[in-house]
Short mmCIF file of C-alpha atoms in Angstrom, two decimals:
data_model
loop_
_atom_site.label_atom_id
_atom_site.label_comp_id
_atom_site.label_asym_id
_atom_site.label_seq_id
_atom_site.Cartn_x
_atom_site.Cartn_y
_atom_site.Cartn_z
CA MET A 24 0.22 0.10 -0.12
CA LYS A 25 1.19 3.50 -0.92
CA LEU A 26 0.05 6.92 0.25
CA ILE A 27 0.42 10.11 -2.08
CA LEU A 28 0.35 13.37 0.17
CA GLN A 29 0.17 16.43 -2.19
CA GLY A 30 -1.32 19.70 -2.01
CA PRO A 31 -0.40 23.38 -1.28
CA GLY A 32 0.39 22.54 2.39
CA ALA A 33 2.76 19.60 1.51
CA SER A 34 6.20 19.99 2.37
CA ARG A 35 9.08 17.83 3.85
CA GLN A 36 7.91 19.22 7.22
CA THR A 37 4.22 18.87 7.04
CA ILE A 38 4.01 15.46 5.70
CA ALA A 39 6.48 13.82 7.81
CA PRO A 40 4.27 13.38 10.92
CA ILE A 41 1.62 12.30 8.66
CA ALA A 42 3.86 9.45 7.20
CA VAL A 43 4.35 8.50 10.78
CA LEU A 44 0.64 8.03 11.32
CA ALA A 45 0.48 5.68 8.28
CA HIS A 46 3.58 3.64 9.41
CA ALA A 47 5.42 4.47 6.09
CA THR A 48 8.72 3.06 5.54
CA HIS A 49 10.07 5.27 2.77
CA ILE A 50 9.33 8.66 1.34
CA THR A 51 9.88 9.78 -2.13
CA GLU A 52 9.65 13.45 -3.37
CA ILE A 53 7.74 13.58 -6.55
CA SER A 54 7.68 17.38 -6.61
CA PRO A 55 8.10 19.92 -3.94
CA SER A 56 4.22 19.57 -2.93
CA ALA A 57 3.90 15.87 -3.74
CA PHE A 58 5.29 12.76 -1.86
CA ARG A 59 4.81 9.20 -2.25
CA CYS A 60 5.03 7.21 1.03
CA ASP A 61 5.78 3.40 0.62
CA GLY A 62 4.84 0.67 2.70
CA VAL A 63 2.03 2.24 4.87
CA VAL A 64 -0.52 0.45 6.62
CA ASP A 65 -4.14 0.84 5.77
CA THR A 66 -6.79 0.57 8.50
CA PRO A 67 -10.13 2.77 9.20
CA ALA A 68 -8.48 4.11 12.28
CA ILE A 69 -5.08 5.08 10.41
CA ARG A 70 -7.14 6.41 7.34
CA GLU A 71 -9.37 8.66 9.50
CA ALA A 72 -6.30 9.87 11.35
CA VAL A 73 -4.42 10.55 8.41
CA GLU A 74 -7.27 12.40 6.78
CA ASN A 75 -7.80 14.53 9.66
CA ALA A 76 -4.09 15.63 9.78
CA CYS A 77 -4.18 16.49 6.26
CA ILE A 78 -7.22 18.64 6.19
CA GLU A 79 -5.57 20.57 8.78
CA GLU A 80 -2.50 20.90 6.47
CA HIS A 81 -4.45 21.43 3.32
CA ILE A 82 -2.98 18.17 1.87
CA ASP A 83 -4.62 15.60 -0.08
CA PRO A 84 -4.13 11.93 0.98
CA SER A 85 -4.64 9.24 -1.60
CA PHE A 86 -4.10 5.37 -0.64
CA VAL A 87 -3.29 3.62 -3.37
CA SER A 88 -3.19 -0.21 -3.60
CA LYS A 89 -1.31 -0.93 -6.71
CA ASP A 90 1.41 0.91 -8.90
CA TYR A 91 -1.00 2.79 -11.49
CA ARG A 92 0.89 3.79 -14.52
CA LEU A 93 -0.52 6.33 -17.17
CA GLU A 94 -0.23 4.07 -19.97
CA ASP A 95 -2.89 1.63 -18.29
CA PHE A 96 -5.42 3.99 -19.33
CA ARG A 97 -6.50 4.89 -22.67
CA VAL A 98 -9.32 7.20 -21.99
CA LEU A 99 -9.96 10.20 -19.66
CA VAL A 100 -13.64 11.43 -19.04
CA MET A 101 -14.42 14.41 -17.27
CA ASP A 102 -17.04 16.35 -15.98
CA MET A 103 -17.29 19.99 -17.03
CA ASP A 104 -19.07 22.22 -14.35
CA SER A 105 -17.19 22.47 -11.04
CA THR A 106 -14.47 19.96 -12.36
CA LEU A 107 -12.91 21.07 -15.59
CA ILE A 108 -14.02 24.57 -14.68
CA THR A 109 -14.59 26.46 -11.50
CA ILE A 110 -18.31 27.57 -12.16
CA GLU A 111 -21.68 25.95 -12.63
CA CYS A 112 -22.70 27.73 -15.91
CA ILE A 113 -26.45 27.37 -15.53
CA ASP A 114 -25.90 29.19 -11.99
CA GLU A 115 -24.15 32.22 -13.77
CA ILE A 116 -26.66 32.34 -16.59
CA ALA A 117 -29.34 32.61 -14.19
CA ASP A 118 -27.41 35.26 -12.25
CA LEU A 119 -27.82 37.68 -15.36
CA HIS A 120 -31.55 36.81 -15.10
CA GLY A 121 -31.65 37.68 -11.51
CA LEU A 122 -32.26 34.09 -10.46
CA LYS A 123 -29.11 32.96 -9.35
CA SER A 124 -29.94 32.14 -5.82
CA GLU A 125 -32.99 30.07 -6.55
CA VAL A 126 -31.20 28.20 -9.39
CA ALA A 127 -27.81 27.51 -7.31
CA GLN A 128 -30.03 25.99 -4.67
CA ILE A 129 -31.38 23.41 -7.10
CA THR A 130 -28.29 23.01 -8.54
CA GLU A 131 -26.47 22.19 -5.24
CA SER A 132 -29.37 19.77 -4.24
CA ALA A 133 -29.17 17.77 -7.61
CA MET A 134 -25.35 17.60 -7.16
CA ARG A 135 -25.80 16.48 -3.63
CA GLY A 136 -27.98 13.59 -5.12
CA GLU A 137 -31.22 14.85 -3.32
CA LEU A 138 -33.00 15.60 -6.57
CA ASP A 139 -33.62 13.85 -9.62
CA PHE A 140 -31.06 15.30 -12.02
CA ARG A 141 -33.26 15.30 -15.13
CA ALA A 142 -36.26 16.70 -13.38
CA SER A 143 -33.77 19.33 -11.80
CA LEU A 144 -32.34 20.51 -14.96
CA THR A 145 -35.80 20.94 -16.68
CA ARG A 146 -36.91 22.88 -13.70
CA ARG A 147 -33.67 25.06 -14.00
CA VAL A 148 -33.78 25.67 -17.55
CA ALA A 149 -37.58 26.77 -17.43
CA LEU A 150 -36.60 29.48 -15.17
CA LEU A 151 -34.40 30.96 -17.95
CA LYS A 152 -37.18 31.43 -20.52
CA GLY A 153 -37.07 34.71 -22.00
CA LEU A 154 -33.37 35.61 -21.35
CA ASP A 155 -31.30 36.93 -24.09
CA ALA A 156 -28.90 34.31 -25.72
CA SER A 157 -25.85 36.74 -25.43
CA ALA A 158 -26.04 35.95 -21.55
CA LEU A 159 -24.31 32.58 -22.60
CA HIS A 160 -21.67 34.65 -24.30
CA GLN A 161 -21.26 36.63 -21.36
CA VAL A 162 -20.36 33.86 -19.12
CA PHE A 163 -18.19 32.14 -21.39
CA ASP A 164 -16.12 35.44 -21.75
CA HIS A 165 -16.31 37.09 -18.26
CA ARG A 166 -17.09 34.13 -15.72
CA LEU A 167 -15.90 31.05 -16.80
CA ARG A 168 -12.27 29.90 -15.46
CA LEU A 169 -10.52 26.76 -15.72
CA SER A 170 -9.89 24.62 -12.72
CA PRO A 171 -6.19 25.10 -11.49
CA GLY A 172 -4.16 22.38 -13.35
CA ALA A 173 -6.83 21.54 -15.91
CA LYS A 174 -4.87 22.43 -18.84
CA GLU A 175 -1.66 20.64 -17.59
CA LEU A 176 -3.64 17.52 -16.98
CA LEU A 177 -5.16 17.24 -20.69
CA GLN A 178 -1.83 18.44 -22.52
CA ALA A 179 0.04 15.46 -20.13
CA VAL A 180 -2.91 12.71 -20.89
CA LYS A 181 -2.94 13.55 -24.71
CA ALA A 182 0.78 13.44 -24.98
CA ALA A 183 0.59 10.14 -23.67
CA GLY A 184 -1.92 9.17 -26.71
CA ILE A 185 -4.91 8.74 -24.23
CA ARG A 186 -8.38 10.03 -25.60
CA THR A 187 -9.61 13.09 -23.87
CA VAL A 188 -13.61 13.03 -23.39
CA LEU A 189 -15.85 15.93 -21.98
CA VAL A 190 -19.35 14.90 -20.90
CA SER A 191 -21.60 17.28 -19.21
CA GLY A 192 -25.09 17.87 -17.95
CA GLY A 193 -24.29 21.52 -18.72
CA PHE A 194 -24.46 23.02 -22.22
CA THR A 195 -23.13 22.48 -25.62
CA TYR A 196 -22.41 26.27 -25.97
CA PHE A 197 -19.40 25.82 -23.35
CA THR A 198 -18.37 22.33 -24.20
CA ASP A 199 -17.80 23.13 -27.97
CA ARG A 200 -16.03 26.39 -26.95
CA LEU A 201 -13.85 24.43 -24.50
CA GLN A 202 -13.14 21.80 -27.13
CA GLN A 203 -11.69 24.59 -29.37
CA GLU A 204 -9.25 25.81 -26.71
CA LEU A 205 -8.26 22.68 -25.10
CA PRO A 206 -7.01 19.29 -26.25
CA ILE A 207 -10.49 17.40 -26.12
CA ASP A 208 -11.24 14.81 -28.45
CA PHE A 209 -15.02 14.62 -28.07
CA THR A 210 -17.76 16.24 -26.07
CA ARG A 211 -21.43 15.58 -24.98
CA ALA A 212 -23.89 17.94 -23.28
CA ASN A 213 -27.31 19.36 -23.44
CA VAL A 214 -28.44 21.53 -26.26
CA LEU A 215 -30.33 24.73 -25.14
CA ASP A 216 -33.34 25.89 -27.33
CA ILE A 217 -32.81 29.19 -28.72
CA VAL A 218 -35.38 31.19 -30.80
CA ASP A 219 -35.07 34.56 -32.19
CA GLY A 220 -32.02 34.95 -29.90
CA LYS A 221 -33.74 34.09 -26.69
CA LEU A 222 -33.86 31.14 -24.63
CA THR A 223 -36.96 29.11 -24.67
CA GLY A 224 -36.62 27.34 -21.22
CA LEU A 225 -36.36 24.19 -23.04
CA VAL A 226 -33.65 21.58 -23.83
CA ILE A 227 -33.54 20.04 -27.27
CA GLY A 228 -33.26 16.16 -27.36
CA ASP A 229 -31.91 13.93 -24.46
CA ILE A 230 -31.06 15.21 -21.21
CA ILE A 231 -27.46 14.13 -20.40
CA ASP A 232 -27.94 12.60 -16.86
CA ALA A 233 -26.07 9.81 -14.99
CA THR A 234 -26.94 7.04 -17.18
CA ILE A 235 -26.10 8.89 -20.26
CA LYS A 236 -22.71 9.81 -18.66
CA GLN A 237 -22.14 6.17 -18.06
CA GLN A 238 -23.10 5.03 -21.47
CA THR A 239 -20.63 7.70 -22.87
CA VAL A 240 -17.74 6.03 -20.76
CA GLU A 241 -18.74 2.57 -22.01
CA ASN A 242 -19.14 3.60 -25.54
CA GLU A 243 -15.76 5.47 -25.87
CA CYS A 244 -13.95 2.32 -24.60
CA ALA A 245 -15.99 -0.09 -26.83
CA ALA A 246 -15.10 2.33 -29.80
CA LEU A 247 -11.38 1.49 -29.00
CA ASN A 248 -12.15 -2.54 -28.35
CA LEU A 249 -11.47 -1.73 -24.43
CA PRO A 250 -13.33 -2.49 -21.24
CA SER A 251 -14.48 0.57 -19.45
CA SER A 252 -11.86 -0.12 -16.79
CA ALA A 253 -9.55 1.25 -19.15
CA ALA A 254 -10.97 4.62 -18.44
CA MET A 255 -10.30 7.23 -15.64
CA VAL A 256 -13.07 9.42 -14.77
CA ILE A 257 -13.04 12.57 -13.04
CA GLY A 258 -16.12 14.53 -11.64
CA ASP A 259 -17.79 16.35 -8.62
CA GLY A 260 -21.44 15.65 -8.39
CA ALA A 261 -23.96 12.66 -7.89
CA ASN A 262 -24.58 12.58 -11.65
CA ASP A 263 -21.06 11.71 -12.08
CA LEU A 264 -21.37 8.45 -9.92
CA ASP A 265 -22.45 6.06 -12.26
CA MET A 266 -19.69 6.91 -14.96
CA MET A 267 -17.05 6.69 -12.06
CA SER A 268 -18.32 3.28 -11.06
CA VAL A 269 -17.52 1.53 -14.32
CA ALA A 270 -14.11 3.20 -14.56
CA GLY A 271 -10.58 1.82 -13.91
CA LEU A 272 -9.88 4.81 -11.51
CA SER A 273 -12.35 7.39 -10.47
CA VAL A 274 -11.10 10.82 -9.01
CA ALA A 275 -13.49 13.13 -7.06
CA TYR A 276 -12.24 16.56 -7.34
CA ARG A 277 -13.48 19.15 -4.84
CA ALA A 278 -16.50 17.06 -5.04
CA LYS A 279 -19.92 16.49 -2.77
CA PRO A 280 -19.51 14.22 0.34
CA VAL A 281 -21.58 11.27 -1.52
CA VAL A 282 -18.95 11.62 -4.37
CA GLN A 283 -15.94 11.85 -2.11
CA GLN A 284 -17.16 8.64 -0.32
CA LYS A 285 -17.40 6.51 -3.58
CA ALA A 286 -14.48 7.62 -5.49
CA ASP A 287 -11.12 5.97 -5.48
CA ILE A 288 -9.43 9.25 -4.94
CA ALA A 289 -10.31 12.53 -3.76
CA LEU A 290 -8.59 15.90 -4.17
CA ASN A 291 -9.72 18.87 -2.29
CA PHE A 292 -6.99 21.14 -2.22
CA SER A 293 -4.66 20.34 -5.25
CA GLY A 294 -5.14 21.30 -8.89
CA LEU A 295 -6.55 18.64 -11.61
CA ASP A 296 -2.81 18.02 -12.61
CA ALA A 297 -2.38 16.46 -9.24
CA VAL A 298 -4.02 13.36 -10.83
CA LEU A 299 -0.78 12.87 -12.76
CA ASN A 300 1.15 12.24 -9.45
CA LEU A 301 -0.87 9.24 -8.72
CA PHE A 302 1.14 7.39 -11.55
CA ARG A 303 4.56 5.80 -11.77
#
């Protein structure tokens, strides 16, 4: 068993007592803010002690039971909102309609798994009826920001020959534009209905929910004649759980508690490029 300790608070000094808690036999510096501890002991009590100590130091602990290699994976599938990017696009669109508080509350409940995603998205999009479509442009240009390390992660996996996929319960307006700017091979998202330059409050076609996200992972791997275990999946909300469950490696990025509990790895302080430190 290995323990990867990384994050803005990670240094030789801060990780040393945490390594002791895990009974590590050897520590290797991966980078100035990332360390691999070998020979650690993984019990519920030790894991809890390590996690509590890491929270205080703003460090992400990742218990790894085997040596992952980047070349073991052929597909990377990522969520968009609050994963690849720092915002929930629909909340920011709603803000320009004076409805951010109402829409954001629904979004938060849906991401925690308290509401059916399809019903919640239909309800949220309906609240946007009549909004000028230029609001989408404003959100993309002035509010959308990539998560830390997003570009570095995508560039690294593309250089390794890994297919990159963005599947989102958000909107094609944003996924299409991100694909133009980043090394992303394929995107799938919801299509907003726009008539005469205004949102109608409807979505065209299928809503991209948890089931379709899972199918996207399976289909992308099948197209390469690979099992879904050849995919690594990164997400943050309850609607990402199904696609994470079929992946060979699942990463919860600054995710809701239910997602962190079920993912293989949880990152709360590091950037997305910290995923690369999990591999030999």
